[in-house]
Amino acid sequence: MAVNDDKINKFYVAINHYAEEQRKKIEQEIEAFKKKELEEAEVDVLTEAYRLIQKEMAEMRNGIAQEMAQREMNVRKELLSKRRKIADEVFERAKKALSEFTKEKGYEDLLVKKAKILSKTFRKPGTVLCIRKEDEQYKELIQKAFGNDCEFRISDDIHIGGILAYNSGMGIAADETLDAQLEDQREWFEENSGLAVV
């Protein structure tokens, strides 16, 4: 019986030894699995964190770009407003100077010159010459310089002075007013004044 006990004992030892090896093997597999899963989870977390950081950075860059664009637009608007104000002041002074000029002798000469220029184009009857109320005193002078048949009308659209002519029969009109000539100078002023907004 001692032999049997010894065999049973050896059997138990062998089983325990085998079970211990299996337990260690399973623990190692579990540890390897945990390590692999942890590494994968770590990679996933880092990847997600990277994506989140990139997204946040892109949103920040977009926000900064939009803010800078808005600021630039506001500065441009302000500069355009200042430029317009300066141009308006310059043209208001020019308008006053031209209005003062209409009270001088040189203005009569200018009206004669304008009438002669218009007479070269408006040769047919039916021509209407528009002048401002203040220039009615020059009708005879203008008529003589124009030399052709014409009718005079007072125009509220002429503020500074000069002559506006049209002939419905010919289908043409010409603006030789100081108002139009001053307004024509706006584009030149904007290009050459050095007040460009870039």
Short mmCIF file of C-alpha atoms in Angstrom, two decimals:
data_model
loop_
_atom_site.label_atom_id
_atom_site.label_comp_id
_atom_site.label_asym_id
_atom_site.label_seq_id
_atom_site.Cartn_x
_atom_site.Cartn_y
_atom_site.Cartn_z
CA MET A 1 0.00 0.00 0.00
CA ALA A 2 2.93 2.23 0.58
CA VAL A 3 3.77 1.81 -3.05
CA ASN A 4 0.28 2.92 -3.95
CA ASP A 5 0.50 5.91 -1.64
CA ASP A 6 3.82 6.78 -3.14
CA LYS A 7 2.35 6.52 -6.65
CA ILE A 8 -0.66 8.60 -5.66
CA ASN A 9 1.65 11.14 -4.07
CA LYS A 10 3.80 11.30 -7.16
CA PHE A 11 0.61 11.59 -9.21
CA TYR A 12 -0.59 14.51 -7.05
CA VAL A 13 2.80 16.16 -7.31
CA ALA A 14 2.80 15.70 -11.07
CA ILE A 15 -0.74 17.08 -11.34
CA ASN A 16 0.12 20.00 -9.06
CA HIS A 17 3.27 20.66 -11.03
CA TYR A 18 1.33 20.53 -14.31
CA ALA A 19 -1.43 22.74 -12.85
CA GLU A 20 1.19 25.21 -11.58
CA GLU A 21 2.82 25.34 -15.03
CA GLN A 22 -0.60 25.86 -16.66
CA ARG A 23 -1.46 28.56 -14.10
CA LYS A 24 1.84 30.37 -14.81
CA LYS A 25 1.32 29.97 -18.54
CA ILE A 26 -2.24 31.38 -18.29
CA GLU A 27 -1.02 34.24 -16.06
CA GLN A 28 1.70 35.04 -18.61
CA GLU A 29 -0.85 34.95 -21.44
CA ILE A 30 -3.19 37.18 -19.40
CA GLU A 31 -0.31 39.53 -18.64
CA ALA A 32 0.71 39.61 -22.32
CA PHE A 33 -2.93 40.16 -23.33
CA LYS A 34 -3.31 42.96 -20.76
CA LYS A 35 -0.06 44.54 -21.92
CA LYS A 36 -1.14 44.33 -25.58
CA GLU A 37 -4.61 45.72 -24.80
CA LEU A 38 -3.08 48.47 -22.67
CA GLU A 39 -0.63 49.40 -25.45
CA GLU A 40 -3.48 49.43 -28.01
CA ALA A 41 -5.65 51.51 -25.67
CA GLU A 42 -2.70 53.84 -25.09
CA VAL A 43 -2.20 54.22 -28.87
CA ASP A 44 -5.94 54.84 -29.30
CA VAL A 45 -5.96 57.44 -26.53
CA LEU A 46 -2.86 59.15 -27.92
CA THR A 47 -4.31 59.09 -31.45
CA GLU A 48 -7.60 60.54 -30.20
CA ALA A 49 -5.74 63.15 -28.14
CA TYR A 50 -3.65 64.07 -31.20
CA ARG A 51 -6.79 64.40 -33.34
CA LEU A 52 -8.45 66.51 -30.65
CA ILE A 53 -5.39 68.75 -30.34
CA GLN A 54 -5.19 69.10 -34.14
CA LYS A 55 -8.90 69.94 -34.27
CA GLU A 56 -8.56 72.50 -31.48
CA MET A 57 -5.51 74.03 -33.16
CA ALA A 58 -7.33 74.22 -36.52
CA GLU A 59 -10.31 75.89 -34.82
CA MET A 60 -7.98 78.31 -33.05
CA ARG A 61 -6.17 79.10 -36.32
CA ASN A 62 -9.52 79.63 -38.07
CA GLY A 63 -10.74 81.81 -35.22
CA ILE A 64 -7.56 83.89 -35.31
CA ALA A 65 -7.72 84.16 -39.11
CA GLN A 66 -11.36 85.28 -38.95
CA GLU A 67 -10.58 87.78 -36.21
CA MET A 68 -7.62 89.16 -38.18
CA ALA A 69 -9.73 89.37 -41.35
CA GLN A 70 -12.46 91.18 -39.40
CA ARG A 71 -9.93 93.59 -37.90
CA GLU A 72 -8.37 94.21 -41.31
CA MET A 73 -11.81 94.83 -42.81
CA ASN A 74 -12.67 97.25 -39.99
CA VAL A 75 -9.37 99.12 -40.47
CA ARG A 76 -10.00 99.28 -44.24
CA LYS A 77 -13.51 100.60 -43.64
CA GLU A 78 -12.13 103.21 -41.28
CA LEU A 79 -9.43 104.20 -43.77
CA LEU A 80 -11.96 104.36 -46.60
CA SER A 81 -14.20 106.53 -44.46
CA LYS A 82 -11.30 108.86 -43.64
CA ARG A 83 -10.24 108.95 -47.29
CA ARG A 84 -13.81 109.76 -48.35
CA LYS A 85 -13.98 112.49 -45.71
CA ILE A 86 -10.68 114.02 -46.88
CA ALA A 87 -11.80 113.84 -50.52
CA ASP A 88 -15.15 115.42 -49.65
CA GLU A 89 -13.36 118.24 -47.78
CA VAL A 90 -11.00 118.81 -50.72
CA PHE A 91 -13.87 118.88 -53.21
CA GLU A 92 -15.96 121.11 -50.97
CA ARG A 93 -13.08 123.61 -50.88
CA ALA A 94 -12.70 123.32 -54.66
CA LYS A 95 -16.44 123.90 -55.06
CA LYS A 96 -16.20 127.06 -52.92
CA ALA A 97 -13.21 128.28 -54.92
CA LEU A 98 -15.08 127.66 -58.19
CA SER A 99 -18.16 129.44 -56.79
CA GLU A 100 -15.95 132.42 -55.96
CA PHE A 101 -14.49 132.24 -59.48
CA THR A 102 -18.01 132.64 -60.97
CA LYS A 103 -18.08 136.16 -59.49
CA GLU A 104 -14.92 137.21 -61.34
CA LYS A 105 -14.40 138.53 -64.89
CA GLY A 106 -12.68 135.29 -65.90
CA TYR A 107 -16.00 133.46 -65.52
CA GLU A 108 -17.55 135.47 -68.37
CA ASP A 109 -14.61 134.45 -70.57
CA LEU A 110 -15.13 130.82 -69.55
CA LEU A 111 -18.83 130.94 -70.48
CA VAL A 112 -17.91 132.43 -73.90
CA LYS A 113 -15.35 129.64 -74.43
CA LYS A 114 -17.85 126.93 -73.42
CA ALA A 115 -20.54 128.40 -75.72
CA LYS A 116 -18.11 128.36 -78.67
CA ILE A 117 -17.17 124.72 -77.96
CA LEU A 118 -20.86 123.74 -77.83
CA SER A 119 -21.67 125.63 -81.05
CA LYS A 120 -19.40 123.29 -83.03
CA THR A 121 -21.56 120.29 -82.08
CA PHE A 122 -25.04 121.81 -81.77
CA ARG A 123 -25.59 123.35 -85.22
CA LYS A 124 -29.24 122.41 -85.79
CA PRO A 125 -32.26 124.28 -84.43
CA GLY A 126 -33.88 123.03 -81.22
CA THR A 127 -30.81 123.31 -79.02
CA VAL A 128 -31.50 124.14 -75.39
CA LEU A 129 -28.78 125.74 -73.25
CA CYS A 130 -29.30 125.27 -69.54
CA ILE A 131 -27.70 127.70 -67.12
CA ARG A 132 -28.14 128.48 -63.45
CA LYS A 133 -30.37 131.35 -62.32
CA GLU A 134 -27.36 133.46 -61.29
CA ASP A 135 -26.03 133.33 -64.88
CA GLU A 136 -29.13 134.83 -66.56
CA GLN A 137 -27.20 138.11 -66.83
CA TYR A 138 -24.85 136.36 -69.33
CA LYS A 139 -27.57 135.13 -71.73
CA GLU A 140 -26.75 137.66 -74.48
CA LEU A 141 -23.01 137.02 -74.12
CA ILE A 142 -23.55 133.24 -74.34
CA GLN A 143 -26.03 133.59 -77.26
CA LYS A 144 -23.55 135.71 -79.20
CA ALA A 145 -20.68 133.25 -78.60
CA PHE A 146 -22.92 130.25 -79.43
CA GLY A 147 -23.97 131.93 -82.68
CA ASN A 148 -26.71 129.39 -83.52
CA ASP A 149 -30.40 129.32 -82.75
CA CYS A 150 -31.00 128.21 -79.16
CA GLU A 151 -33.37 128.40 -76.24
CA PHE A 152 -32.32 129.13 -72.65
CA ARG A 153 -33.59 127.30 -69.58
CA ILE A 154 -32.77 127.72 -65.93
CA SER A 155 -31.54 124.50 -64.33
CA ASP A 156 -31.61 123.74 -60.61
CA ASP A 157 -29.11 120.94 -61.30
CA ILE A 158 -26.31 123.41 -62.00
CA HIS A 159 -24.96 124.62 -58.66
CA ILE A 160 -21.56 126.10 -59.49
CA GLY A 161 -21.90 127.34 -63.07
CA GLY A 162 -21.34 126.61 -66.74
CA ILE A 163 -23.60 125.43 -69.53
CA LEU A 164 -25.50 122.20 -70.12
CA ALA A 165 -26.71 121.74 -73.71
CA TYR A 166 -29.03 119.23 -75.37
CA ASN A 167 -30.84 118.88 -78.65
CA SER A 168 -33.66 116.32 -78.70
CA GLY A 169 -33.84 116.35 -82.50
CA MET A 170 -30.16 115.48 -82.77
CA GLY A 171 -30.38 113.08 -79.80
CA ILE A 172 -27.30 114.49 -78.07
CA ALA A 173 -26.39 116.32 -74.89
CA ALA A 174 -23.18 117.87 -73.59
CA ASP A 175 -22.30 118.93 -70.09
CA GLU A 176 -19.89 121.86 -69.95
CA THR A 177 -20.71 122.76 -66.36
CA LEU A 178 -18.15 123.36 -63.65
CA ASP A 179 -20.17 120.90 -61.55
CA ALA A 180 -19.52 118.06 -64.02
CA GLN A 181 -15.88 119.01 -64.51
CA LEU A 182 -15.30 119.03 -60.75
CA GLU A 183 -17.00 115.65 -60.38
CA ASP A 184 -14.89 114.26 -63.24
CA GLN A 185 -11.80 115.09 -61.20
CA ARG A 186 -12.81 112.72 -58.36
CA GLU A 187 -11.46 109.62 -60.11
CA TRP A 188 -8.21 111.37 -60.97
CA PHE A 189 -7.94 112.60 -57.38
CA GLU A 190 -8.48 109.10 -55.97
CA GLU A 191 -5.77 107.65 -58.23
CA ASN A 192 -3.21 110.42 -57.75
CA SER A 193 -3.79 111.80 -54.26
CA GLY A 194 -1.71 109.19 -52.48
CA LEU A 195 -4.73 108.28 -50.32
CA ALA A 196 -5.11 104.77 -51.73
CA VAL A 197 -6.17 102.03 -49.34
CA VAL A 198 -4.27 98.83 -50.07
#
